[in-house]
mmCIF file of C-alpha atoms and ligand atoms in Angstrom:
data_model
loop_
_atom_site.group_PDB
_atom_site.id
_atom_site.type_symbol
_atom_site.label_atom_id
_atom_site.label_comp_id
_atom_site.label_asym_id
_atom_site.label_seq_id
_atom_site.Cartn_x
_atom_site.Cartn_y
_atom_site.Cartn_z
ATOM 1 C CA MET A 1 13.518 33.426 15.909
ATOM 2 C CA THR A 2 13.432 31.244 12.679
ATOM 3 C CA ILE A 3 12.129 27.574 13.006
ATOM 4 C CA TYR A 4 15.710 26.459 12.195
ATOM 5 C CA ASP A 5 17.322 28.466 15.076
ATOM 6 C CA SER A 6 15.016 27.166 17.594
ATOM 7 C CA LEU A 7 15.661 23.652 16.378
ATOM 8 C CA LYS A 8 19.373 24.290 16.548
ATOM 9 C CA GLN A 9 18.882 25.814 19.948
ATOM 10 C CA LYS A 10 17.092 23.083 21.279
ATOM 11 C CA LYS A 11 19.422 20.816 20.279
ATOM 12 C CA ALA A 12 22.260 22.816 21.988
ATOM 13 C CA ARG A 13 20.132 22.300 25.327
ATOM 14 C CA GLY A 14 19.409 18.413 24.746
ATOM 15 C CA GLU A 15 15.543 19.221 24.361
ATOM 16 C CA LYS A 16 13.356 17.072 22.148
ATOM 17 C CA SER A 17 10.542 17.973 20.012
ATOM 18 C CA LEU A 18 7.570 16.309 18.162
ATOM 19 C CA ALA A 19 6.106 17.045 15.072
ATOM 20 C CA ILE A 20 2.625 15.770 13.598
ATOM 21 C CA LEU A 21 2.258 14.977 10.274
ATOM 22 C CA ILE A 22 -0.892 16.013 8.646
ATOM 23 C CA ASP A 23 -1.377 14.511 5.104
ATOM 24 C CA PRO A 24 -4.260 17.179 3.872
ATOM 25 C CA ASP A 25 -5.802 14.622 1.803
ATOM 26 C CA LYS A 26 -6.424 12.051 4.459
ATOM 27 C CA MET A 27 -7.474 14.228 7.316
ATOM 28 C CA ARG A 28 -11.114 15.303 7.631
ATOM 29 C CA LEU A 29 -11.476 18.800 9.224
ATOM 30 C CA LYS A 30 -13.657 17.494 11.857
ATOM 31 C CA HIS A 31 -10.829 15.260 12.851
ATOM 32 C CA LEU A 32 -8.271 17.966 12.201
ATOM 33 C CA GLU A 33 -9.923 20.049 14.754
ATOM 34 C CA GLN A 34 -9.769 17.277 17.309
ATOM 35 C CA VAL A 35 -5.757 16.856 16.647
ATOM 36 C CA ILE A 36 -5.056 20.245 16.760
ATOM 37 C CA ARG A 37 -6.783 20.790 20.344
ATOM 38 C CA LEU A 38 -4.864 17.693 21.829
ATOM 39 C CA SER A 39 -1.783 19.141 20.210
ATOM 40 C CA VAL A 40 -2.098 22.395 21.903
ATOM 41 C CA ASP A 41 -2.639 20.596 25.286
ATOM 42 C CA ALA A 42 0.026 18.278 24.772
ATOM 43 C CA LYS A 43 2.337 21.282 23.481
ATOM 44 C CA VAL A 44 3.229 19.431 20.299
ATOM 45 C CA ASP A 45 6.395 21.511 18.800
ATOM 46 C CA TYR A 46 5.398 21.547 15.129
ATOM 47 C CA PHE A 47 3.052 20.472 12.497
ATOM 48 C CA PHE A 48 4.616 19.041 9.266
ATOM 49 C CA ILE A 49 2.044 19.215 6.552
ATOM 50 C CA GLY A 50 2.493 17.006 3.391
ATOM 51 C CA GLY A 51 1.775 13.971 1.430
ATOM 52 C CA SER A 52 3.577 11.948 -1.187
ATOM 53 C CA LEU A 53 0.625 12.398 -3.514
ATOM 54 C CA ILE A 54 -2.130 15.173 -2.857
ATOM 55 C CA VAL A 55 -5.243 14.384 -4.710
ATOM 56 C CA ASN A 56 -7.721 16.704 -3.302
ATOM 57 C CA ASP A 57 -6.939 20.476 -2.949
ATOM 58 C CA MET A 58 -7.169 20.637 0.822
ATOM 59 C CA LEU A 59 -3.589 22.008 1.673
ATOM 60 C CA ASP A 60 -4.548 25.695 2.068
ATOM 61 C CA ASN A 61 -7.775 24.930 3.844
ATOM 62 C CA VAL A 62 -5.797 22.585 6.326
ATOM 63 C CA LEU A 63 -2.977 25.320 6.823
ATOM 64 C CA SER A 64 -5.868 28.222 7.418
ATOM 65 C CA GLU A 65 -7.730 26.000 10.014
ATOM 66 C CA ILE A 66 -4.577 25.470 12.040
ATOM 67 C CA LYS A 67 -3.312 28.836 11.896
ATOM 68 C CA LYS A 68 -7.146 29.830 13.042
ATOM 69 C CA ALA A 69 -6.687 27.869 16.267
ATOM 70 C CA CYS A 70 -3.414 27.836 17.222
ATOM 71 C CA ASP A 71 0.454 29.286 17.101
ATOM 72 C CA ILE A 72 2.105 26.021 16.571
ATOM 73 C CA PRO A 73 4.418 26.470 13.557
ATOM 74 C CA MET A 74 3.450 24.889 10.308
ATOM 75 C CA VAL A 75 6.043 23.350 8.191
ATOM 76 C CA LEU A 76 5.640 22.170 4.687
ATOM 77 C CA PHE A 77 6.945 18.583 4.194
ATOM 78 C CA PRO A 78 6.472 18.337 0.620
ATOM 79 C CA GLY A 79 6.085 15.207 -1.689
ATOM 80 C CA ASN A 80 6.292 17.330 -4.774
ATOM 81 C CA SER A 81 6.991 20.879 -6.080
ATOM 82 C CA PHE A 82 3.204 21.551 -6.408
ATOM 83 C CA GLN A 83 2.583 21.522 -2.764
ATOM 84 C CA LEU A 84 3.439 25.060 -1.934
ATOM 85 C CA SER A 85 1.500 27.375 -0.030
ATOM 86 C CA TYR A 86 2.542 30.877 1.682
ATOM 87 C CA LYS A 87 0.151 30.165 4.495
ATOM 88 C CA ALA A 88 2.616 27.827 5.902
ATOM 89 C CA ASP A 89 5.667 29.164 8.146
ATOM 90 C CA ALA A 90 8.709 27.189 6.786
ATOM 91 C CA LEU A 91 9.478 24.717 4.063
ATOM 92 C CA LEU A 92 11.644 21.663 4.095
ATOM 93 C CA PHE A 93 13.674 21.985 1.044
ATOM 94 C CA LEU A 94 14.182 18.627 0.694
ATOM 95 C CA SER A 95 17.020 17.012 -1.427
ATOM 96 C CA LEU A 96 16.945 12.985 -1.588
ATOM 97 C CA ILE A 97 20.503 11.954 -0.867
ATOM 98 C CA SER A 98 19.620 8.299 -0.276
ATOM 99 C CA GLY A 99 18.751 7.912 -4.177
ATOM 100 C CA ARG A 100 20.349 8.447 -7.203
ATOM 101 C CA ASN A 101 17.544 10.457 -8.868
ATOM 102 C CA ALA A 102 18.933 13.851 -10.261
ATOM 103 C CA GLU A 103 15.676 15.486 -10.411
ATOM 104 C CA LEU A 104 15.262 14.852 -6.825
ATOM 105 C CA LEU A 105 18.653 15.755 -5.685
ATOM 106 C CA ILE A 106 18.807 19.316 -7.518
ATOM 107 C CA GLY A 107 16.666 19.262 -10.693
ATOM 108 C CA LYS A 108 12.942 20.053 -9.091
ATOM 109 C CA HIS A 109 15.045 22.686 -6.732
ATOM 110 C CA VAL A 110 16.202 24.720 -9.608
ATOM 111 C CA ILE A 111 12.642 25.088 -10.948
ATOM 112 C CA THR A 112 11.197 25.998 -7.764
ATOM 113 C CA ALA A 113 14.113 28.227 -6.436
ATOM 114 C CA PRO A 114 12.688 31.491 -7.859
ATOM 115 C CA TYR A 115 9.246 30.693 -6.443
ATOM 116 C CA LEU A 116 10.683 30.066 -3.218
ATOM 117 C CA LYS A 117 12.931 33.051 -3.234
ATOM 118 C CA MET A 118 9.795 35.221 -3.768
ATOM 119 C CA SER A 119 8.090 33.491 -0.765
ATOM 120 C CA PRO A 120 7.890 34.586 2.676
ATOM 121 C CA LEU A 121 8.381 30.890 3.784
ATOM 122 C CA GLU A 122 11.714 30.387 5.703
ATOM 123 C CA ILE A 123 13.459 27.530 3.402
ATOM 124 C CA ILE A 124 15.194 24.882 5.374
ATOM 125 C CA SER A 125 17.544 22.641 3.277
ATOM 126 C CA THR A 126 17.026 19.192 4.279
ATOM 127 C CA GLY A 127 19.128 15.986 3.441
ATOM 128 C CA TYR A 128 16.356 13.589 3.169
ATOM 129 C CA ILE A 129 17.398 10.237 3.667
ATOM 130 C CA LEU A 130 15.068 6.935 2.929
ATOM 131 C CA ILE A 131 15.330 3.706 5.077
ATOM 132 C CA ASP A 132 13.869 0.512 3.820
ATOM 133 C CA GLY A 133 10.598 0.237 6.000
ATOM 134 C CA GLY A 134 9.646 -3.197 5.070
ATOM 135 C CA VAL A 135 6.963 -2.282 2.683
ATOM 136 C CA ASN A 136 7.056 -0.830 -0.817
ATOM 137 C CA SER A 137 6.452 2.878 0.395
ATOM 138 C CA THR A 138 4.799 5.367 -1.911
ATOM 139 C CA VAL A 139 7.974 7.720 -1.871
ATOM 140 C CA GLN A 140 10.030 4.777 -2.952
ATOM 141 C CA TYR A 141 7.762 4.383 -6.021
ATOM 142 C CA MET A 142 7.018 7.940 -6.588
ATOM 143 C CA SER A 143 10.771 9.041 -6.398
ATOM 144 C CA ASN A 144 11.841 6.083 -8.170
ATOM 145 C CA THR A 145 14.547 5.388 -6.012
ATOM 146 C CA SER A 146 15.949 2.453 -3.820
ATOM 147 C CA PRO A 147 15.824 3.164 -0.005
ATOM 148 C CA ILE A 148 19.020 2.390 2.027
ATOM 149 C CA PRO A 149 19.049 -1.305 3.308
ATOM 150 C CA ASN A 150 17.617 -0.937 7.196
ATOM 151 C CA THR A 151 20.786 -2.826 8.661
ATOM 152 C CA LYS A 152 23.324 -0.633 6.531
ATOM 153 C CA ASP A 153 24.004 1.911 9.249
ATOM 154 C CA ASP A 154 27.226 2.873 7.827
ATOM 155 C CA ILE A 155 25.492 3.799 4.371
ATOM 156 C CA ALA A 156 23.054 5.736 6.339
ATOM 157 C CA MET A 157 25.888 7.366 8.292
ATOM 158 C CA CYS A 158 28.257 8.266 5.364
ATOM 159 C CA THR A 159 25.125 9.752 3.314
ATOM 160 C CA ALA A 160 24.113 12.197 6.348
ATOM 161 C CA MET A 161 27.850 12.932 6.614
ATOM 162 C CA ALA A 162 28.087 13.879 3.049
ATOM 163 C CA GLY A 163 24.818 16.059 3.389
ATOM 164 C CA GLU A 164 26.251 17.931 6.021
ATOM 165 C CA MET A 165 29.239 18.695 4.210
ATOM 166 C CA LEU A 166 27.379 19.673 1.215
ATOM 167 C CA GLY A 167 25.669 22.055 3.487
ATOM 168 C CA LEU A 168 22.522 20.531 4.196
ATOM 169 C CA LYS A 169 21.141 22.031 7.391
ATOM 170 C CA LEU A 170 19.098 19.088 8.719
ATOM 171 C CA MET A 171 19.058 15.218 7.914
ATOM 172 C CA TYR A 172 15.669 13.555 8.014
ATOM 173 C CA LEU A 173 15.933 9.788 8.239
ATOM 174 C CA ASP A 174 12.620 8.575 7.102
ATOM 175 C CA ALA A 175 11.213 4.793 6.994
ATOM 176 C CA GLY A 176 8.234 6.196 4.703
ATOM 177 C CA SER A 177 4.791 6.567 6.023
ATOM 178 C CA GLY A 178 3.026 3.349 7.482
ATOM 179 C CA ALA A 179 6.751 1.614 7.779
ATOM 180 C CA LYS A 180 6.313 -1.815 9.192
ATOM 181 C CA ASN A 181 9.783 -1.192 10.329
ATOM 182 C CA PRO A 182 10.525 2.147 11.832
ATOM 183 C CA VAL A 183 14.661 3.211 11.665
ATOM 184 C CA SER A 184 16.166 1.399 14.076
ATOM 185 C CA THR A 185 17.939 3.023 17.104
ATOM 186 C CA SER A 186 21.130 1.912 16.345
ATOM 187 C CA MET A 187 21.012 3.632 12.782
ATOM 188 C CA ILE A 188 19.870 6.737 14.980
ATOM 189 C CA GLU A 189 22.782 6.596 17.081
ATOM 190 C CA ASN A 190 25.382 6.224 14.432
ATOM 191 C CA VAL A 191 24.152 8.907 12.160
ATOM 192 C CA ALA A 192 23.546 11.370 15.170
ATOM 193 C CA GLY A 193 27.121 10.482 16.212
ATOM 194 C CA ALA A 194 28.548 11.413 12.884
ATOM 195 C CA THR A 195 26.857 14.740 12.289
ATOM 196 C CA GLN A 196 25.908 17.689 14.029
ATOM 197 C CA THR A 197 22.793 18.839 12.319
ATOM 198 C CA PRO A 198 19.318 18.609 14.052
ATOM 199 C CA LEU A 199 18.215 15.198 13.281
ATOM 200 C CA ILE A 200 14.571 14.275 12.106
ATOM 201 C CA VAL A 201 13.248 10.881 12.395
ATOM 202 C CA GLY A 202 10.049 9.343 11.216
ATOM 203 C CA GLY A 203 7.970 6.593 9.541
ATOM 204 C CA GLY A 204 6.253 3.716 11.236
ATOM 205 C CA ILE A 205 6.553 5.075 14.882
ATOM 206 C CA ARG A 206 3.479 3.960 16.592
ATOM 207 C CA THR A 207 4.212 3.950 20.154
ATOM 208 C CA ALA A 208 5.622 6.298 22.791
ATOM 209 C CA GLU A 209 8.499 3.705 23.913
ATOM 210 C CA LYS A 210 9.575 3.841 20.334
ATOM 211 C CA ALA A 211 9.550 7.562 20.274
ATOM 212 C CA TYR A 212 11.469 7.486 23.550
ATOM 213 C CA ALA A 213 14.077 5.166 22.221
ATOM 214 C CA ASN A 214 14.542 7.175 19.105
ATOM 215 C CA VAL A 215 15.378 10.529 21.274
ATOM 216 C CA LYS A 216 17.714 8.554 23.620
ATOM 217 C CA ALA A 217 19.209 7.269 20.659
ATOM 218 C CA GLY A 218 20.089 10.951 19.447
ATOM 219 C CA ALA A 219 16.972 12.089 17.342
ATOM 220 C CA ASP A 220 16.042 15.437 17.958
ATOM 221 C CA LEU A 221 12.785 15.784 16.568
ATOM 222 C CA ILE A 222 10.121 12.790 16.103
ATOM 223 C CA VAL A 223 7.300 12.652 13.374
ATOM 224 C CA VAL A 224 4.312 10.845 13.721
ATOM 225 C CA GLY A 225 1.659 10.745 11.139
ATOM 226 C CA ASN A 226 -0.354 7.571 10.633
ATOM 227 C CA ALA A 227 -0.586 6.497 14.395
ATOM 228 C CA ILE A 228 -2.047 9.824 15.288
ATOM 229 C CA GLU A 229 -4.641 9.497 12.349
ATOM 230 C CA LYS A 230 -5.617 6.312 13.784
ATOM 231 C CA ASP A 231 -5.808 7.402 17.462
ATOM 232 C CA PRO A 232 -5.389 10.989 18.029
ATOM 233 C CA MET A 233 -5.213 10.165 21.873
ATOM 234 C CA LEU A 234 -1.535 8.898 21.337
ATOM 235 C CA ILE A 235 -0.316 12.677 21.045
ATOM 236 C CA LYS A 236 -0.313 12.964 24.616
ATOM 237 C CA GLU A 237 1.728 10.167 25.586
ATOM 238 C CA MET A 238 4.181 10.672 22.359
ATOM 239 C CA ALA A 239 4.466 14.500 23.418
ATOM 240 C CA SER A 240 5.185 13.431 27.260
ATOM 241 C CA ALA A 241 7.706 10.621 26.397
ATOM 242 C CA ILE A 242 9.577 12.918 24.235
ATOM 243 C CA HIS A 243 9.432 16.178 25.916
ATOM 244 C CA ASN A 244 10.473 14.448 29.257
ATOM 245 C CA GLN A 245 12.632 11.972 27.774
ATOM 246 C CA SER A 246 11.407 9.750 30.384
ATOM 247 C CA LYS A 247 9.942 6.138 30.429
ATOM 248 C CA THR A 248 7.952 6.918 33.466
ATOM 249 C CA ASN A 249 5.570 9.255 31.772
ATOM 250 C CA ILE A 250 4.692 6.720 29.186
ATOM 251 C CA PRO A 251 1.418 5.035 30.687
ATOM 252 C CA ALA A 252 1.774 0.833 30.991
HETATM 253 C C1 1GP B 1 6.559 9.885 7.078
HETATM 254 O O1 1GP B 1 8.013 10.442 8.526
HETATM 255 C C2 1GP B 1 6.595 10.517 8.109
HETATM 256 O O2 1GP B 1 7.397 10.769 5.861
HETATM 257 C C3 1GP B 1 5.738 9.540 9.335
HETATM 258 O O3 1GP B 1 5.349 8.591 8.931
HETATM 259 O O4 1GP B 1 2.814 8.148 8.955
HETATM 260 O O5 1GP B 1 4.245 6.181 9.611
HETATM 261 O O6 1GP B 1 4.208 7.978 11.134
HETATM 262 P P1 1GP B 1 4.323 7.774 9.660
#
């Protein structure tokens, strides 16, 4: 079964998923081993691999390490068109629909399409919606776009609706890595209520409580990066809160 089909099936069954975001530049291999081990134990659903800017050439190494150690699917979440590796299982083909930078809406896609067509990767078209996270994020700077203000639920909702009508298969609400303010539950509720595509939410999620609130509000897949890099022991409680959709599993 494809990763996209599994996401749709889980959505239909009301099951929620956790993806751990691994920035190949930031993660040391020793630390990676620990993150993989804890992720397998906690039944983490996906690894997302990517960063806004990758300076060191560690992408292939990181993918090989993960593949050697476990079966958790690896999804490329590319910050740019150079972040491509056939060692992954799938790629989020991101269109930055919150922005008005034609290159990131369609331009880069035209250039990469023939390479992706030849690749064994599962390509998942994704409406990437950047929300103001209260800090100037790397994505904001690199993409030269303005994020949607975090109180403007209606803009996020209409953007996701348009993305779905254009045929994008997933929506990703992202406050940006290291966001001070993660995406609000009211925005998640509004977007989830107006669209049928699986909904990914990430950026600045630091606690199991927030992850739980997000899935209750309608997010299907929660992405956590920074918080796990700082404290890999969080993986277990995040996964438990998301999979069980229960506050009782969140340690006090
Ligand atoms: C960023 O959604 C991801 O694109 C994850 O953000 O690193 O803040 O968890 P964090």
